[in-house]
Every structure is written in structure tokens, then in C-alpha cells.
XYZ file of C-alpha atoms in Angstrom:
714
model
C -9.031 16.867 4.655
C -11.925 14.410 4.373
C -11.220 10.850 3.341
C -13.109 11.369 0.062
C -10.422 13.807 -1.036
C -7.852 11.015 -1.153
C -9.367 9.437 -4.236
C -9.241 12.163 -6.863
C -6.797 14.485 -8.535
C -8.858 17.562 -7.761
C -7.175 20.570 -6.165
C -7.093 21.223 -2.439
C -9.679 23.935 -1.863
C -11.219 25.747 1.081
C -13.265 22.824 2.378
C -10.172 20.783 3.181
C -9.053 22.467 6.354
C -6.550 25.175 7.128
C -4.510 26.704 4.302
C -1.193 25.139 5.324
C 0.648 26.211 2.177
C -0.587 29.783 2.003
C -2.406 29.138 -1.282
C -5.365 31.291 -0.248
C -3.064 34.248 0.370
C -1.332 33.701 -2.960
C -4.685 33.481 -4.754
C -5.640 36.849 -3.251
C -2.344 38.229 -4.541
C -3.209 36.926 -8.032
C -6.633 38.583 -7.888
C -5.085 41.900 -6.850
C -2.602 41.584 -9.694
C -5.434 40.981 -12.165
C -7.055 44.225 -11.025
C -3.790 46.126 -11.499
C -3.192 44.621 -14.932
C -6.706 45.565 -16.005
C -6.126 49.136 -14.861
C -3.126 49.389 -17.177
C -4.156 47.452 -20.293
C -7.270 46.360 -22.196
C -6.171 42.744 -22.386
C -3.359 40.607 -21.075
C -2.010 37.147 -20.401
C -0.930 36.047 -16.935
C 0.804 32.704 -16.385
C 0.709 30.687 -13.173
C 3.931 28.670 -13.253
C 4.842 25.709 -11.078
C 5.999 22.105 -11.296
C 3.600 19.206 -11.807
C 1.662 18.487 -8.664
C 2.784 21.698 -6.956
C -0.746 23.034 -6.523
C -1.381 25.202 -9.597
C -4.915 23.868 -9.978
C -5.551 24.613 -6.320
C -4.531 28.241 -6.771
C -6.575 28.564 -9.972
C -9.587 27.167 -8.158
C -9.147 29.617 -5.312
C -8.763 32.541 -7.749
C -12.004 31.573 -9.471
C -13.828 31.310 -6.152
C -12.565 34.688 -4.984
C -13.660 36.339 -8.235
C -17.071 34.637 -8.145
C -17.679 35.912 -4.614
C -17.265 39.555 -5.663
C -20.422 41.621 -5.616
C -20.389 44.688 -7.840
C -20.987 46.052 -11.319
C -17.346 45.589 -12.190
C -17.188 41.898 -11.258
C -15.071 39.522 -13.265
C -16.792 37.019 -15.527
C -15.166 33.596 -15.659
C -14.743 31.386 -18.722
C -12.912 28.093 -18.294
C -11.490 26.463 -21.406
C -9.993 22.996 -21.592
C -7.752 22.987 -24.693
C -7.279 19.220 -24.426
C -10.691 18.737 -26.016
C -9.847 20.428 -29.335
C -7.336 19.323 -31.949
C -7.337 22.256 -34.387
C -7.396 26.039 -34.281
C -10.894 26.339 -35.730
C -12.449 24.053 -33.109
C -10.488 25.711 -30.337
C -11.534 29.169 -31.571
C -15.178 28.184 -31.691
C -14.865 26.766 -28.193
C -13.208 29.951 -26.877
C -16.005 32.194 -28.062
C -18.631 29.728 -26.907
C -17.114 29.801 -23.419
C -16.896 33.610 -23.431
C -20.553 33.854 -24.503
C -21.551 31.347 -21.834
C -19.762 33.426 -19.196
C -21.697 36.568 -20.061
C -24.755 37.390 -17.938
C -28.092 36.278 -19.336
C -29.782 39.694 -18.925
C -31.280 41.411 -21.973
C -28.657 44.155 -21.988
C -25.985 41.555 -22.678
C -27.763 40.046 -25.673
C -26.049 42.329 -28.198
C -22.610 41.524 -26.730
C -23.330 37.813 -26.964
C -24.477 38.288 -30.570
C -21.361 40.202 -31.574
C -19.084 37.640 -29.934
C -20.919 34.873 -31.779
C -20.677 36.796 -35.028
C -16.917 37.140 -34.657
C -16.595 33.441 -33.949
C -18.625 32.548 -37.009
C -16.644 34.893 -39.188
C -13.324 33.252 -38.398
C -14.543 29.654 -38.316
C -15.014 27.329 -41.301
C -18.677 26.601 -42.019
C -18.345 23.063 -40.726
C -17.445 24.381 -37.258
C -20.469 26.673 -37.015
C -22.677 24.058 -35.440
C -20.236 23.743 -32.554
C -20.518 27.478 -31.979
C -24.169 28.204 -32.691
C -25.847 24.855 -32.227
C -27.410 24.991 -35.724
C -29.443 22.230 -37.314
C -29.052 21.365 -41.008
C -31.673 23.948 -42.102
C -30.010 26.596 -39.986
C -26.636 25.668 -41.424
C -27.868 26.408 -44.977
C -29.231 29.763 -43.865
C -25.938 30.588 -42.107
C -24.052 29.835 -45.296
C -26.361 32.178 -47.257
C -25.948 34.934 -44.665
C -22.181 34.641 -44.754
C -21.788 35.084 -48.516
C -24.335 37.924 -48.836
C -23.711 40.091 -45.764
C -20.875 42.031 -44.122
C -19.266 38.995 -42.503
C -15.549 39.708 -42.884
C -13.452 38.649 -39.902
C -12.062 42.146 -39.338
C -15.511 43.718 -39.410
C -16.874 41.113 -37.004
C -13.929 41.623 -34.704
C -14.480 45.368 -34.601
C -18.115 44.833 -33.665
C -17.152 42.374 -30.919
C -14.495 44.767 -29.587
C -16.943 47.657 -29.481
C -19.501 45.523 -27.663
C -16.979 44.341 -25.090
C -15.704 47.867 -24.445
C -19.237 49.144 -24.081
C -20.113 46.366 -21.625
C -17.088 47.336 -19.535
C -17.015 44.120 -17.519
C -13.807 42.030 -17.532
C -13.783 38.392 -18.665
C -11.100 36.035 -17.375
C -10.396 32.979 -19.530
C -8.742 30.261 -17.414
C -6.735 27.479 -19.091
C -4.921 24.855 -16.989
C -2.241 22.236 -17.729
C -0.978 23.622 -21.033
C 2.228 21.634 -20.521
C 0.324 18.425 -21.256
C -0.492 19.388 -24.856
C 1.420 18.236 -27.906
C 3.678 20.790 -29.638
C 1.106 21.454 -32.374
C -1.741 21.804 -29.875
C 0.305 24.169 -27.730
C 1.120 26.427 -30.679
C -2.574 26.529 -31.548
C -3.432 27.729 -28.054
C -0.777 30.442 -28.107
C -1.887 31.575 -31.585
C -5.444 31.844 -30.321
C -4.465 33.770 -27.194
C -1.980 36.102 -28.865
C -3.746 36.854 -32.154
C -7.373 35.779 -32.329
C -8.411 36.224 -28.723
C -6.709 39.565 -28.171
C -9.924 41.369 -27.290
C -10.664 44.293 -24.933
C -11.687 43.316 -21.416
C -10.702 39.699 -22.116
C -7.799 38.475 -19.985
C -6.154 35.086 -19.795
C -4.844 33.153 -16.819
C -2.956 30.090 -18.010
C -0.918 27.580 -15.975
C 1.882 25.173 -16.780
C 5.128 23.589 -15.639
C 7.716 25.796 -17.266
C 10.434 23.263 -17.968
C 7.971 20.775 -19.395
C 6.391 23.443 -21.580
C 9.797 24.562 -22.837
C 10.590 20.960 -23.710
C 7.325 20.718 -25.650
C 8.014 23.946 -27.525
C 11.486 22.725 -28.499
C 9.868 19.802 -30.306
C 7.899 22.188 -32.538
C 9.023 23.399 -35.967
C 8.467 27.022 -34.979
C 10.961 27.063 -32.099
C 13.270 24.158 -32.829
C 15.661 22.639 -30.307
C 16.792 25.920 -28.738
C 15.624 26.502 -25.182
C 16.557 30.171 -25.527
C 14.205 30.589 -28.509
C 11.501 28.773 -26.579
C 11.841 31.237 -23.692
C 11.743 34.196 -26.090
C 8.550 32.794 -27.621
C 6.941 32.529 -24.182
C 7.928 36.089 -23.332
C 6.009 37.319 -26.382
C 2.862 35.569 -25.211
C 2.970 36.215 -21.464
C 2.931 39.658 -19.898
C 2.963 38.679 -16.207
C 4.492 35.630 -14.505
C 2.979 34.262 -11.314
C 5.569 31.821 -10.027
C 4.014 29.518 -7.457
C 5.842 29.783 -4.109
C 8.292 26.952 -3.481
C 6.985 23.855 -1.700
C 9.417 23.873 1.197
C 10.428 20.922 3.342
C 8.385 22.311 6.212
C 5.385 22.615 3.869
C 5.806 19.003 2.768
C 6.119 17.854 6.368
C 3.065 19.843 7.461
C 0.989 18.507 4.604
C 2.179 14.943 5.194
C 1.247 15.185 8.866
C -2.152 16.519 7.925
C -2.701 13.730 5.397
C -1.455 11.071 7.837
C -3.801 12.331 10.553
C -6.699 12.300 8.089
C -5.812 8.720 7.136
C -5.671 7.604 10.758
C -8.868 9.438 11.675
C -10.797 7.951 8.767
C -9.908 4.461 10.005
C -10.186 5.245 13.744
C -6.494 4.530 14.284
C -3.686 6.135 16.244
C 0.054 5.620 16.385
C 1.969 4.525 19.435
C 5.087 6.536 20.369
C 7.199 3.692 18.957
C 5.308 3.758 15.662
C 5.674 7.521 15.476
C 9.441 7.190 15.911
C 9.712 4.510 13.235
C 7.612 6.456 10.724
C 9.578 9.632 11.412
C 12.770 7.722 10.724
C 11.360 6.467 7.425
C 10.108 9.920 6.492
C 13.356 11.745 7.129
C 15.496 8.953 5.666
C 13.795 8.985 2.312
C 10.092 9.784 2.067
C 10.565 13.545 2.371
C 12.887 13.515 -0.656
C 10.097 12.047 -2.781
C 7.054 13.829 -1.355
C 8.003 17.205 -2.801
C 4.659 18.296 -4.217
C 1.122 18.411 -2.830
C 0.081 15.915 -5.499
C 2.798 13.459 -4.442
C 1.653 13.679 -0.807
C -1.980 13.230 -1.724
C -1.272 10.374 -4.120
C 0.795 8.498 -1.539
C -1.690 8.737 1.299
C -4.533 8.068 -1.109
C -2.921 4.744 -2.031
C -2.535 3.954 1.654
C -6.180 4.782 2.308
C -7.298 2.584 -0.579
C -5.867 -0.611 0.923
C -5.625 -0.024 4.663
C -9.166 -1.019 5.665
C -8.657 -4.722 4.867
C -5.393 -4.845 6.834
C -6.226 -2.997 10.049
C -5.061 -5.021 13.020
C -3.412 -7.628 10.799
C -0.203 -5.804 9.841
C 2.195 -3.301 11.323
C 0.985 0.198 10.436
C 4.438 1.671 9.801
C 5.560 -1.294 7.704
C 2.326 -0.938 5.731
C 2.994 2.755 5.078
C 6.563 2.073 3.927
C 5.485 -0.806 1.682
C 2.729 1.396 0.239
C 5.310 4.059 -0.550
C 7.451 1.507 -2.391
C 4.447 0.143 -4.266
C 3.388 3.655 -5.291
C 6.751 5.188 -6.142
C 9.012 2.203 -6.845
C 6.845 -0.572 -8.341
C 9.964 -2.420 -9.491
C 11.159 -2.669 -5.882
C 7.727 -3.838 -4.761
C 7.941 -6.691 -7.278
C 11.478 -7.414 -6.112
C 10.173 -8.111 -2.599
C 8.121 -11.022 -3.860
C 11.022 -12.490 -5.815
C 13.328 -12.454 -2.774
C 10.744 -13.322 -0.131
C 12.687 -16.216 1.415
C 15.943 -14.274 1.645
C 14.261 -11.176 3.042
C 12.433 -13.129 5.743
C 15.453 -15.276 6.642
C 13.806 -18.528 5.543
C 15.871 -19.254 2.449
C 17.037 -22.865 2.096
C 19.728 -21.846 -0.373
C 23.041 -22.767 1.297
C 24.716 -19.912 -0.554
C 22.380 -17.485 1.205
C 22.433 -19.146 4.616
C 26.198 -19.561 4.795
C 27.419 -16.653 2.681
C 31.062 -15.710 3.184
C 30.486 -12.241 1.737
C 31.292 -9.280 3.932
C 28.537 -6.769 4.809
C 29.830 -4.302 2.216
C 29.605 -6.939 -0.509
C 26.112 -7.978 0.542
C 25.013 -4.329 0.583
C 26.353 -3.858 -2.925
C 24.327 -6.904 -4.030
C 21.177 -5.135 -2.849
C 22.188 -1.907 -4.616
C 22.648 -3.872 -7.819
C 19.188 -5.398 -7.413
C 17.646 -1.965 -6.835
C 19.254 -0.614 -10.010
C 17.870 -3.560 -11.944
C 14.465 -2.808 -10.416
C 14.574 0.664 -11.978
C 15.519 2.789 -8.958
C 17.256 6.015 -9.997
C 20.802 6.319 -8.742
C 19.992 9.288 -6.515
C 17.314 7.220 -4.755
C 19.307 3.997 -4.214
C 20.516 4.909 -0.728
C 17.103 6.025 0.489
C 15.257 2.965 -0.815
C 17.893 0.678 0.694
C 17.426 2.416 4.044
C 13.688 1.779 3.814
C 14.284 -1.915 3.135
C 16.550 -2.045 6.174
C 13.721 -0.635 8.304
C 11.453 -3.420 7.070
C 13.763 -6.422 6.962
C 16.300 -7.438 9.644
C 18.118 -9.431 6.949
C 18.821 -6.277 4.922
C 19.851 -4.489 8.102
C 22.378 -7.251 8.726
C 23.611 -7.053 5.129
C 24.328 -3.369 5.692
C 26.538 -4.329 8.612
C 24.152 -3.286 11.380
C 22.701 -5.323 14.201
C 19.005 -6.100 14.170
C 16.352 -7.757 16.296
C 15.062 -10.631 14.206
C 12.124 -11.188 16.572
C 10.923 -7.586 16.401
C 9.454 -7.953 12.904
C 7.316 -10.901 13.980
C 6.232 -9.234 17.216
C 4.903 -6.212 15.345
C 3.411 -8.353 12.516
C 5.884 -6.823 10.114
C 6.593 -7.770 6.525
C 10.031 -8.995 7.616
C 8.371 -12.037 9.228
C 7.530 -15.002 7.028
C 4.274 -15.361 8.982
C 3.002 -11.943 7.882
C 4.822 -11.187 4.610
C 2.011 -12.321 2.316
C -0.531 -9.992 3.907
C 1.358 -6.996 2.536
C 1.404 -8.456 -0.967
C -2.254 -9.459 -1.292
C -3.714 -6.460 0.602
C -5.465 -8.690 3.097
C -5.257 -11.925 5.060
C -4.789 -14.906 2.712
C -7.177 -17.844 2.925
C -4.473 -20.029 4.453
C -3.908 -17.513 7.244
C -5.960 -16.622 10.321
C -6.865 -12.953 10.937
C -5.707 -11.480 14.215
C -9.244 -10.776 15.420
C -10.270 -14.398 14.858
C -7.045 -15.554 16.490
C -7.740 -13.506 19.615
C -11.375 -14.609 19.699
C -10.246 -18.230 19.565
C -7.902 -17.725 22.520
C -10.677 -15.995 24.475
C -13.053 -18.871 23.751
C -10.503 -21.406 24.956
C -9.907 -19.363 28.106
C -13.659 -19.295 28.809
C -14.004 -23.007 28.032
C -16.633 -22.142 25.411
C -15.027 -23.051 22.077
C -16.890 -21.942 18.968
C -16.071 -21.593 15.285
C -12.937 -19.477 15.818
C -11.455 -21.875 18.382
C -12.164 -24.841 16.112
C -10.398 -23.059 13.249
C -7.393 -22.268 15.430
C -7.047 -25.883 16.541
C -7.369 -27.098 12.958
C -4.587 -24.751 11.874
C -2.541 -25.828 14.873
C -2.372 -29.260 13.226
C -1.922 -28.103 9.644
C 0.152 -24.930 10.126
C 1.881 -25.768 13.391
C 5.022 -23.669 13.027
C 3.206 -20.417 12.237
C 0.474 -20.876 14.846
C 2.923 -21.753 17.624
C 5.073 -18.753 16.698
C 2.068 -16.455 16.806
C 1.050 -17.770 20.213
C 4.627 -17.334 21.403
C 4.653 -13.751 20.104
C 1.630 -12.902 22.202
C 3.225 -14.574 25.176
C 6.448 -12.588 24.735
C 4.517 -9.304 24.827
C 3.001 -10.172 28.203
C -0.479 -11.097 26.982
C -2.125 -13.524 29.381
C -2.825 -16.747 27.508
C -5.165 -19.646 28.398
C -2.163 -21.887 29.004
C -4.036 -24.874 30.464
C -6.627 -24.915 27.671
C -3.969 -24.540 25.002
C -1.878 -27.361 26.451
C -4.875 -29.690 26.490
C -5.777 -28.725 22.908
C -2.174 -29.197 21.782
C -2.095 -32.641 23.366
C -5.288 -33.585 21.522
C -3.706 -32.497 18.215
C -0.237 -33.886 18.784
C -0.711 -37.161 16.924
C -2.356 -35.491 13.908
C 0.250 -32.910 12.898
C 0.635 -32.499 9.125
C 2.848 -29.413 8.806
C 6.102 -29.874 6.897
C 9.432 -29.433 8.735
C 11.148 -26.050 8.682
C 14.729 -24.777 8.878
C 16.105 -27.167 6.256
C 14.107 -30.011 7.780
C 15.752 -29.677 11.193
C 12.623 -28.606 13.086
C 9.492 -30.703 12.671
C 6.034 -29.662 13.776
C 6.241 -31.798 16.915
C 9.334 -29.939 18.093
C 7.650 -26.556 17.503
C 4.739 -27.690 19.620
C 7.020 -29.055 22.356
C 8.884 -25.770 22.764
C 5.649 -23.809 23.065
C 4.183 -26.385 25.465
C 7.234 -26.070 27.715
C 6.829 -22.294 27.868
C 3.104 -22.470 28.519
C 3.618 -25.039 31.289
C 6.138 -22.830 33.065
C 3.667 -19.930 32.869
C 1.274 -21.873 35.095
C 1.552 -21.742 38.884
C 3.468 -24.839 40.082
C 0.442 -26.365 41.785
C -1.515 -26.336 38.492
C 1.141 -28.101 36.441
C 0.648 -31.745 37.584
C -3.117 -31.856 36.902
C -2.659 -30.115 33.542
C 0.007 -32.644 32.502
C -2.238 -35.488 33.644
C -5.081 -34.058 31.528
C -2.759 -33.776 28.549
C -1.903 -37.464 28.968
C -5.502 -38.595 28.470
C -4.505 -40.127 25.114
C -1.330 -41.971 24.104
C -0.263 -39.142 21.751
C -1.062 -36.547 24.379
C 1.018 -38.545 26.854
C 4.022 -38.282 24.559
C 3.649 -34.479 24.418
C 3.048 -34.279 28.181
C 6.196 -36.289 28.862
C 8.364 -34.277 26.499
C 6.954 -31.054 27.904
C 7.723 -32.176 31.443
C 11.217 -33.240 30.443
C 11.976 -29.914 28.712
C 10.564 -27.938 31.620
C 12.584 -29.810 34.238
C 15.765 -30.216 32.223
C 17.160 -26.707 31.585
C 19.823 -27.966 29.192
C 17.223 -29.806 27.096
C 19.580 -32.755 26.788
C 18.520 -36.371 26.778
C 19.853 -37.203 30.210
C 18.073 -39.821 32.254
C 17.795 -37.711 35.383
C 15.145 -35.051 35.788
C 17.181 -32.151 37.086
C 14.296 -30.327 38.786
C 13.183 -32.147 41.926
C 10.522 -29.708 43.066
C 7.334 -31.083 44.534
C 5.253 -30.259 41.471
C 7.630 -32.114 39.148
C 7.643 -35.214 41.327
C 3.852 -35.190 41.406
C 3.734 -34.672 37.665
C 6.111 -37.587 37.010
C 3.958 -39.878 39.081
C 0.751 -38.717 37.394
C 2.108 -39.071 33.848
C 3.721 -42.439 34.641
C 0.376 -43.682 35.885
C -1.249 -42.588 32.619
C 1.449 -44.383 30.618
C 0.879 -47.592 32.530
C -2.841 -47.324 31.808
C -2.244 -46.836 28.065
C 0.172 -49.803 27.983
C -2.086 -52.151 29.929
C -3.626 -53.685 26.753
C -0.154 -54.810 25.604
C 0.025 -57.378 28.423
C -1.665 -60.088 26.416
C 0.279 -59.523 23.185
C 3.799 -60.643 22.257
C 6.536 -58.039 21.997
C 6.524 -58.397 18.196
C 3.048 -56.832 18.094
C 3.926 -53.621 19.933
C 2.873 -50.558 17.963
C 4.958 -47.473 17.422
C 2.679 -45.684 19.882
C 3.393 -48.404 22.469
C 7.147 -48.101 22.108
C 6.932 -44.302 22.221
C 5.146 -44.624 25.550
C 7.790 -46.970 26.893
C 10.487 -44.445 26.014
C 8.404 -41.657 27.582
C 8.000 -43.729 30.753
C 11.758 -43.957 30.880
C 11.882 -40.123 31.013
C 9.209 -39.703 33.650
C 9.626 -42.548 36.103
C 12.260 -45.170 35.185
C 12.068 -46.725 38.642
C 8.508 -47.894 37.965
C 9.230 -48.794 34.321
C 12.057 -51.220 35.091
C 10.007 -53.684 37.202
C 7.134 -53.406 34.680
C 9.433 -54.431 31.804
C 11.064 -57.222 33.822
C 7.650 -58.581 34.645
C 6.754 -58.649 30.925
C 10.040 -60.364 30.090
C 9.425 -62.908 32.829
C 5.938 -63.585 31.447
C 6.563 -64.188 27.764
C 8.110 -61.166 26.082
C 11.352 -62.036 24.313
C 14.172 -59.516 24.852
C 15.446 -59.326 21.252
C 12.035 -58.683 19.591
C 11.380 -56.074 22.290
C 14.682 -54.337 21.534
C 13.853 -54.577 17.835
C 10.715 -52.546 18.474
C 12.387 -50.043 20.793
C 15.401 -49.377 18.550
C 14.591 -48.124 15.069
C 16.779 -49.330 12.167
C 19.458 -46.926 11.056
C 21.530 -46.587 7.906
C 24.646 -46.727 10.092
C 24.387 -49.943 12.130
C 27.526 -49.167 14.096
C 25.699 -46.114 15.487
C 22.555 -48.044 16.355
C 23.381 -47.908 20.062
C 25.357 -44.849 21.091
C 26.111 -43.716 24.621
C 22.758 -41.953 24.959
C 20.771 -45.005 23.843
C 22.852 -47.243 26.054
C 22.046 -45.015 29.033
C 18.363 -45.237 28.129
C 18.489 -49.025 27.973
C 20.211 -49.075 31.337
C 17.437 -46.917 32.820
C 14.747 -49.125 31.325
C 16.149 -52.608 31.904
C 19.316 -52.361 33.881
C 22.150 -53.449 31.593
C 23.242 -56.272 33.890
C 19.768 -57.767 33.742
C 19.522 -57.235 29.988
C 22.841 -58.962 29.257
C 21.853 -61.770 31.617
C 18.834 -62.492 29.401
C 20.804 -62.410 26.102
C 23.880 -64.713 26.438
C 22.697 -67.450 24.081
C 21.988 -64.889 21.373
C 25.206 -62.949 21.948
C 27.235 -66.158 21.553
C 25.578 -67.170 18.267
C 27.257 -66.549 14.907
C 25.893 -63.837 12.626
C 24.403 -66.336 10.181
C 22.031 -67.721 12.801
C 19.841 -64.571 12.735
C 17.577 -64.119 9.778
C 16.571 -60.567 10.852
C 19.215 -58.034 9.870
C 17.937 -55.417 12.324
C 18.106 -57.912 15.196
C 21.595 -58.938 14.094
C 22.708 -55.285 14.132
C 21.308 -54.879 17.656
C 23.212 -57.935 18.892
C 26.430 -56.718 17.317
C 26.007 -53.284 18.887
C 25.436 -54.903 22.264
C 28.551 -57.031 21.834
C 30.582 -53.902 21.118
C 29.264 -52.160 24.216
C 29.444 -55.203 26.484
C 32.985 -54.549 27.815
C 31.822 -51.199 29.181
C 29.412 -53.040 31.472
C 32.127 -54.942 33.288
C 30.889 -58.211 31.775
C 33.249 -60.793 30.316
C 33.514 -60.499 26.523
C 32.049 -63.403 24.556
C 34.540 -66.188 23.729
C 34.406 -65.593 19.980
C 35.433 -61.940 19.905
C 35.737 -61.987 16.115
C 32.079 -62.883 15.630
C 30.286 -60.261 13.547
C 26.652 -59.641 12.837
């Protein structure tokens, strides 16, 4: 099957590969039957019967080809008539005889036969239809009218002449009419009247095709037959002498044809399936697709739809997910629209508390999906199969059915079940706000080669603006064992760290900085230990990069990811890294020496906190020196401790431990006694007052003597 054959509704003929369904053999049987019928009767009607899309047109086409290839004096002449084009008996009659005349050989000896056939057609047609038959101009039409009223032009006389001519010629004519089941009741009765009464001529045979049940339904809507299926069958039996029931399209036939179509699809796009993809598609096929691909037309239509949209998605989506989604779009458009409406729930990103914390049991959640499928127009007998397909696509649906699922698998294969790739399946391409996989890989290669170009620049821009998705996609590649340019990525991430604009995710719990920190930790641990200190030092070239470098170092050396003051990994590389990053922090904070504590920026205070994580032993003397040379302790604490809506939680145990690491609590309390002893009204700054009160509350834990006025409040 060539790829061009996907995009039409033409029959499968000889040029499309091996005859998987045995249609060639059946066509030969039909030809042999025509010969036998002709040997027994002057005229006859044979009917090729099969359901819509079962391959009737294919068999008709093969019959015509076989007859046209015959070489002998007794060859069949072929006339093809499309009854759809004619709305009344007169037009259809004129067309029939025009087609029969056109099928006759053009040699001189056939001229009399053509004339007699034309004469019969004119005799039974109203004058206004003559031009359709004879191609007359207005002058010729007047002459034809004169000839008709003055000569022997009766219909019965003309028919006798045509019959004699056809008998004398001795060559059979086969009139082929396809898709009769698509006519209206009145049109269908016209065709049968023509075949049974008008066209009953010697050496003229008819091969018609239709879906029997559909045709019976059409007949039952006619006045002649009425609503009785039995009468409709009796009517057909009067018209048709020989039935040719198309062989059943078996499951093995459907599977063979689907495999052939799938291979043609893959070949036309230079693709192949991995063993895992083959298993997943087989599961989808046997779970539901085979129940719906029950005719050659259904198979061809499905894979044709896939071929129409695959080219823009190659490499950017999961092939099996794409094929399943294409099936839903083609056969269940209501379900395809449903996917868009429930995107967040299907991808596990819904912020609806009712969805995230549902108390429904799996059976109840499954029934909710069944209800949605019914509302989407899925027939009851297809509900189970469609739901199984959704479960193959979406881990969330799999969970709702009470089965376990790998939520990371969808993202790793670029499946529709991942929020990062969902939209690609709905827009038949990569949206403008997304980065194609080829460009993504090119960007990584450019960073690895230290030769950034347009793709690398685009990746780094999206790293700032679409941090969560980009970091996930990098992590996905990492999880599959792809070697990443870890050092280059870490440096680029550090350069972007202070410019992140992506909105938080997971109900606001994960900001873009956290997403970047987790990826940075993993990339750092991928590097050999001896490369980690210089990479962290390079990351710390800017104040914002220093913050990321410090947090990366802390996460990499603190397995529990808690906020403890001690770095739990004391390997040589981590000690070197702490020293290197601490040195960078000191360099970035050097300009603060000549400014009062009140003028510290947020970046400055972030660095001080980071220094506490990397090398508190060098931070403490640095801070004491600043306090000894002009910095006031309370304004400094005001900058280090951000205001909170719950003042009593301003300094918790974790913050207190941090202050101890930075200042030494004994030294800090030694510098604050006058302020701690003052009444609350003496401080005009509410934030400073809250800090003092929090320190008073924590002072007993230091072993210090409580202030005399223990009832003093901020």
C-alpha cells in the first residue's frame, strides 16, 4: 500500500500489494459465475452484497479489470452507471442506453447496434431528455421531434430492433452499478424499475452492489413496500437472480490489514516501533481497536487520519499515544473533545481540591468516567473499550480504575498523559510556547560543545520563562541515561537564576527556583567529584548564581534536604566547594563594608544566609567585625528576618539555630541588652519590636538570665 492510497475512498486494487483478503480470488469466482449465468439465460441481475466499507467496490474493480483483460471475440463489454447522478426514470434511462452505446466497440460493424440502442432510448424518453442521449442541438431537436411523430417510433418496435441487434452482435454487456444502498427510496425504485423492466435486454447483464440491511431499510420507507422487511426481501428476490455475498471480514483479516496499513504508515515516515511500543499498541488493538476496525474502509480511514497528521509530530510525541488519540479523534470525536475539557484532571495538575483529595473509591471514580463517556456520545457497547484506551494514555484514569500506574512513564515517553506534552496531541504539532525535541537536543549539544547558537539561546530563554517544564524535560533525559552537559547547564542555570518568571506549580507550593534547585542538585551529583568544586565556583560568579550554587551544594551534601546547619557530607570535594563558594560570597559582599546595615539589599542578605550554609565558621568573624565597625545589630536582624503575619513565629527553632551559626547567640544577646530591656513603646518600628519580643521569648533557652521586666511585650 503506497502512502497516496491513504487519502481517498477508492477501492484496494492490484497495485496495493498482496491480496490479503482474497478479493482477487473472489473476483475470479464472480467472473466465472457471470459466464455460467450467460450460458443459461439471455439477461440477468447479479448482486454483490456486503456491509459498508467491506470491500464491495474493490471486488467490483477487480471484476472489471479481469473482464477487460480478456482477449477474444466473446469478451465482455463494460458499462458503468452511477445512478446517483439522475433523479428521474427518464434521465436514468437515457443515461443507461448512453453508457451501453459508449461501451460498444467503435468498429463499423457495431454502428447498427449503436443506432438501434439509441433508437430504443429515444423512443422511451420524453423529447426533453433526447439531448442527453443524442447530444442534439436545437435544430436537431426539431428534426427529432418531426421524425418521432411521422415514423415507426413506438417503444415496443424500437425495443424489438434493439433486441435483434444485440442478439446478432452476440457479445455480452455488463452494466455495473455500485452503492445502491445510498439512494433515496424513490431513486432506488427507479433503478430497479429500469433494471427489471426497461433494461431487460438480451446479452445485457447487471452487476449491482449494496449493503443489504441498509437497502432493506430504504425499501421499507417506500410506498411500494411499506414497513415490512419481509415484503422488502420479496421485492429484492424478484429483481435479483444471483446473490454474491462478500466473504466475511474475519478478525485475522482485520489484523492482517491493520498490520499492513501500520507498516505502510511507518515506512512512509521512515519510522519503526520499539518492542515496548509494539507491546503497547498490541494491547490497545486487542483491548478495543479490533472491535471497531471491522471493515477495510474502517482500517484505511483510521490509518489515513494518522498519516495526515503524523509528519508534524514525529519525534515530538509518543507514537503509540498518537495512534490511540488518532483513533479516538476519528471514531469518538466526543471523547476527543472531552480530553481538552478535563486536561488538568487527566494530567494530574488539577488545582481543584475536590479532585486532588477525592474520598471516592476507585469504583466510584471509574463510574464517573463512564458517565462522562456516555455524555460524550459513546455507545454503551463501546464504553469499556474506550475507557481502557484512556487508561493506557493517562495514569490518572488508570488509578481511577483501581490499578497502579507509573506517573513518570507518560512524561518519559512524551505521552499525552504529561502536562508538558498534552497540547501537542491537540494542535497536531508543537505549540509556539513549546520547544520541539530536535531543537531541544540541538541546544544541549551546543552547550556541551561550548558553541551556543540560536537553539541554545532559545533553551536558556525558556529556562527562565518556562522553568518547570524545561527542568522536567532535562530531568527526563537524565533519567533515561542520556549524557547531559551538566557543567554547562549548571553555569547557564546560575546565570538565569535571578531572572526566573515562571509561575509556581502544585498549588503554589513549588516555585521556579525550587524546580531549578532540584535539577541542579542532580546534575551536580552526575559530575565526577573532582569537577564539582570548580563548577560550583563558576556558578557563583554572580550574586544570584551564588545563591543557586549554595543551595545546590547544600541539597547535594544534605541527603535529608532539611535546613540543618551542618553539612552532612564531609568528603574532600564538598569541603573544597564550601571554601570556594564562601570565598565568592565574601567577594560579592565586600561592597557592603562602607554602607550601614539599613542599606543592605535583599541580594546581600540572601548571600549572608547562603554563607551560613556553606562556611559559618568564616561568616561569624566577618559579621562580628561589621558589628564592631558600625553595623547596628537590630537593623541587621531586621534585614535578615523578613516580616511575617504571625509575629510569634518570626523566630522558630530553625531560625534560632541559623542565628546561632551566624552570630553565636551569646554574642548576639550581649550586644542587645539595652534594647531587650526597653518597653515596647520605645520602638517605632513594628518589625524590629517583633524581633526583640521573639528574642526575649527565646532568651531562656540560651542559659541567659531573663530580663527583669518579664511582662514587657513588644
